[in-house]
Amino acid sequence: MSPLTPQQEADLVAAIQQAELATSGEIRVHLEEECPTPEPMDRAAQVFSQLGMHKTAQRNGVLFYVAWSSRQFAVIGDAAINAAVPDDFWERTKELVLDAFRRQQYVLGLQQGIQLAGEQLRRYFPYNADTDQNELDDTISYGAPKPPRP
């Protein structure tokens, strides 16, 4: 079950598509009910790999990971974008998103984080009409639902 309405999901996909317009970078959002690992960054790294985000040509994928019931969040970037952005970029992005989450503005928080990531991707990985292709699906991905309790 998704915590998003169809309109909210469409708004997030639109934010991803807008952020990817002028860059070769790829952005994904993954939602699941509970984080199965103690650290959300560990789970984000697992999901990043499961989604094949490490296979982009320029290694410039960004994943926003949210476990809504366990109230956990992480943002993770691939090797090339990590090497390019300022050292505190991911932490600043995380805090921007979490600030909106604290006000219960979940979609807005993700939209703002996606926009910020898109700005950095455009700066370091500009769009090239001759070589660019959308390497990853823009839709929201979902983890398995929490199993019912016996």
Short mmCIF file of C-alpha atoms in Angstrom, two decimals:
data_model
loop_
_atom_site.label_atom_id
_atom_site.label_comp_id
_atom_site.label_asym_id
_atom_site.label_seq_id
_atom_site.Cartn_x
_atom_site.Cartn_y
_atom_site.Cartn_z
CA MET A 1 0.00 0.00 0.00
CA SER A 2 1.39 3.38 -0.97
CA PRO A 3 1.38 6.32 1.41
CA LEU A 4 0.95 8.55 -1.66
CA THR A 5 -2.18 9.49 -3.52
CA PRO A 6 -2.02 9.03 -7.29
CA GLN A 7 -1.68 12.82 -7.64
CA GLN A 8 1.21 12.97 -5.16
CA GLU A 9 2.96 10.15 -6.97
CA ALA A 10 2.46 11.97 -10.30
CA ASP A 11 3.84 15.17 -8.73
CA LEU A 12 7.00 13.34 -7.59
CA VAL A 13 7.51 11.74 -11.01
CA ALA A 14 7.09 15.20 -12.58
CA ALA A 15 9.72 16.58 -10.16
CA ILE A 16 12.13 13.81 -11.18
CA GLN A 17 11.52 14.44 -14.88
CA GLN A 18 11.99 18.19 -14.43
CA ALA A 19 15.22 17.67 -12.47
CA GLU A 20 16.57 15.33 -15.15
CA LEU A 21 15.77 17.67 -18.08
CA ALA A 22 19.17 19.32 -18.35
CA THR A 23 21.40 16.53 -17.04
CA SER A 24 22.58 13.04 -17.85
CA GLY A 25 22.03 12.21 -14.17
CA GLU A 26 19.32 9.86 -12.95
CA ILE A 27 17.09 10.27 -9.89
CA ARG A 28 14.89 7.65 -8.28
CA VAL A 29 12.57 7.61 -5.25
CA HIS A 30 12.02 4.35 -3.37
CA LEU A 31 9.35 3.94 -0.71
CA GLU A 32 8.74 1.08 1.65
CA GLU A 33 6.78 0.64 4.82
CA GLU A 34 9.62 -0.33 7.15
CA CYS A 35 13.38 -0.24 6.87
CA PRO A 36 14.66 -3.82 7.29
CA THR A 37 18.13 -2.68 8.37
CA PRO A 38 19.15 -0.70 11.46
CA GLU A 39 20.65 2.07 9.32
CA PRO A 40 18.60 3.57 6.46
CA MET A 41 21.81 4.33 4.52
CA ASP A 42 22.58 0.60 4.45
CA ARG A 43 19.13 -0.13 3.07
CA ALA A 44 19.42 2.74 0.57
CA ALA A 45 22.68 1.20 -0.69
CA GLN A 46 20.94 -2.18 -1.09
CA VAL A 47 18.02 -0.62 -2.99
CA PHE A 48 20.44 1.44 -5.11
CA SER A 49 22.08 -1.80 -6.22
CA GLN A 50 18.77 -3.69 -6.67
CA LEU A 51 17.49 -0.92 -8.94
CA GLY A 52 20.68 -1.10 -11.02
CA MET A 53 21.48 2.54 -10.31
CA HIS A 54 25.21 1.80 -10.23
CA LYS A 55 25.01 0.80 -13.89
CA THR A 56 24.50 4.29 -15.33
CA ALA A 57 27.14 5.26 -17.87
CA GLN A 58 28.42 8.21 -15.86
CA ARG A 59 27.82 6.74 -12.37
CA ASN A 60 25.64 9.76 -11.50
CA GLY A 61 22.47 8.25 -10.05
CA VAL A 62 20.78 9.63 -6.93
CA LEU A 63 18.34 7.69 -4.75
CA PHE A 64 15.89 9.14 -2.22
CA TYR A 65 14.90 6.34 0.17
CA VAL A 66 11.91 6.60 2.54
CA ALA A 67 10.58 4.01 5.00
CA TRP A 68 7.35 5.70 6.03
CA SER A 69 6.17 3.58 9.00
CA SER A 70 9.59 3.38 10.62
CA ARG A 71 10.12 7.07 9.78
CA GLN A 72 13.55 6.64 8.19
CA PHE A 73 15.09 8.51 5.29
CA ALA A 74 18.34 8.49 3.34
CA VAL A 75 19.69 10.03 0.18
CA ILE A 76 22.57 8.39 -1.63
CA GLY A 77 24.52 9.19 -4.77
CA ASP A 78 26.74 7.10 -7.00
CA ALA A 79 30.53 7.42 -7.18
CA ALA A 80 30.86 10.20 -9.77
CA ILE A 81 28.25 12.53 -8.28
CA ASN A 82 29.68 11.89 -4.79
CA ALA A 83 33.12 12.91 -6.03
CA ALA A 84 31.76 16.08 -7.66
CA VAL A 85 29.47 17.63 -5.04
CA PRO A 86 30.70 19.54 -1.97
CA ASP A 87 31.45 17.37 1.06
CA ASP A 88 28.36 18.51 2.97
CA PHE A 89 25.94 18.33 0.02
CA TRP A 90 24.16 15.08 0.93
CA GLU A 91 23.81 16.08 4.57
CA ARG A 92 22.36 19.48 3.58
CA THR A 93 19.98 17.78 1.16
CA LYS A 94 18.90 15.31 3.84
CA GLU A 95 18.27 18.11 6.34
CA LEU A 96 16.22 20.10 3.79
CA VAL A 97 14.00 17.08 3.16
CA LEU A 98 13.72 16.17 6.85
CA ASP A 99 12.78 19.75 7.73
CA ALA A 100 9.75 19.47 5.44
CA PHE A 101 9.00 15.97 6.79
CA ARG A 102 8.90 17.40 10.32
CA ARG A 103 6.14 19.74 9.12
CA GLN A 104 4.38 16.70 7.58
CA GLN A 105 5.07 18.05 4.09
CA TYR A 106 6.43 14.78 2.74
CA VAL A 107 5.92 15.31 -0.98
CA LEU A 108 7.20 18.89 -0.79
CA GLY A 109 10.32 17.71 1.06
CA LEU A 110 11.08 15.11 -1.58
CA GLN A 111 10.38 17.62 -4.38
CA GLN A 112 12.82 20.10 -2.81
CA GLY A 113 15.48 17.41 -2.39
CA ILE A 114 14.99 16.22 -5.96
CA GLN A 115 15.31 19.81 -7.22
CA LEU A 116 18.52 20.33 -5.23
CA ALA A 117 20.01 17.08 -6.55
CA GLY A 118 18.96 18.03 -10.08
CA GLU A 119 20.77 21.37 -9.79
CA GLN A 120 24.02 19.62 -8.84
CA LEU A 121 23.58 17.01 -11.55
CA ARG A 122 23.06 19.76 -14.15
CA ARG A 123 26.17 21.53 -12.91
CA TYR A 124 28.47 18.51 -13.04
CA PHE A 125 26.74 16.29 -15.61
CA PRO A 126 25.07 18.55 -18.20
CA TYR A 127 22.71 17.14 -20.78
CA ASN A 128 24.26 16.11 -24.07
CA ALA A 129 21.69 15.62 -26.83
CA ASP A 130 24.02 13.31 -28.77
CA THR A 131 24.66 10.85 -25.96
CA ASP A 132 22.01 11.25 -23.28
CA GLN A 133 19.26 8.74 -22.73
CA ASN A 134 16.95 8.13 -19.81
CA GLU A 135 18.80 5.16 -18.31
CA LEU A 136 16.49 4.55 -15.35
CA ASP A 137 12.75 4.52 -14.88
CA ASP A 138 11.38 7.77 -13.42
CA THR A 139 8.51 6.09 -11.59
CA ILE A 140 8.47 5.60 -7.83
CA SER A 141 9.65 2.15 -6.76
CA TYR A 142 8.19 0.35 -3.76
CA GLY A 143 9.55 -2.22 -1.36
CA ALA A 144 7.65 -5.29 -0.24
CA PRO A 145 4.80 -4.60 2.16
CA LYS A 146 5.31 -5.44 5.79
CA PRO A 147 4.19 -9.03 6.45
CA PRO A 148 1.10 -9.35 8.64
CA ARG A 149 1.67 -10.32 12.23
CA PRO A 150 0.60 -13.87 13.16
#
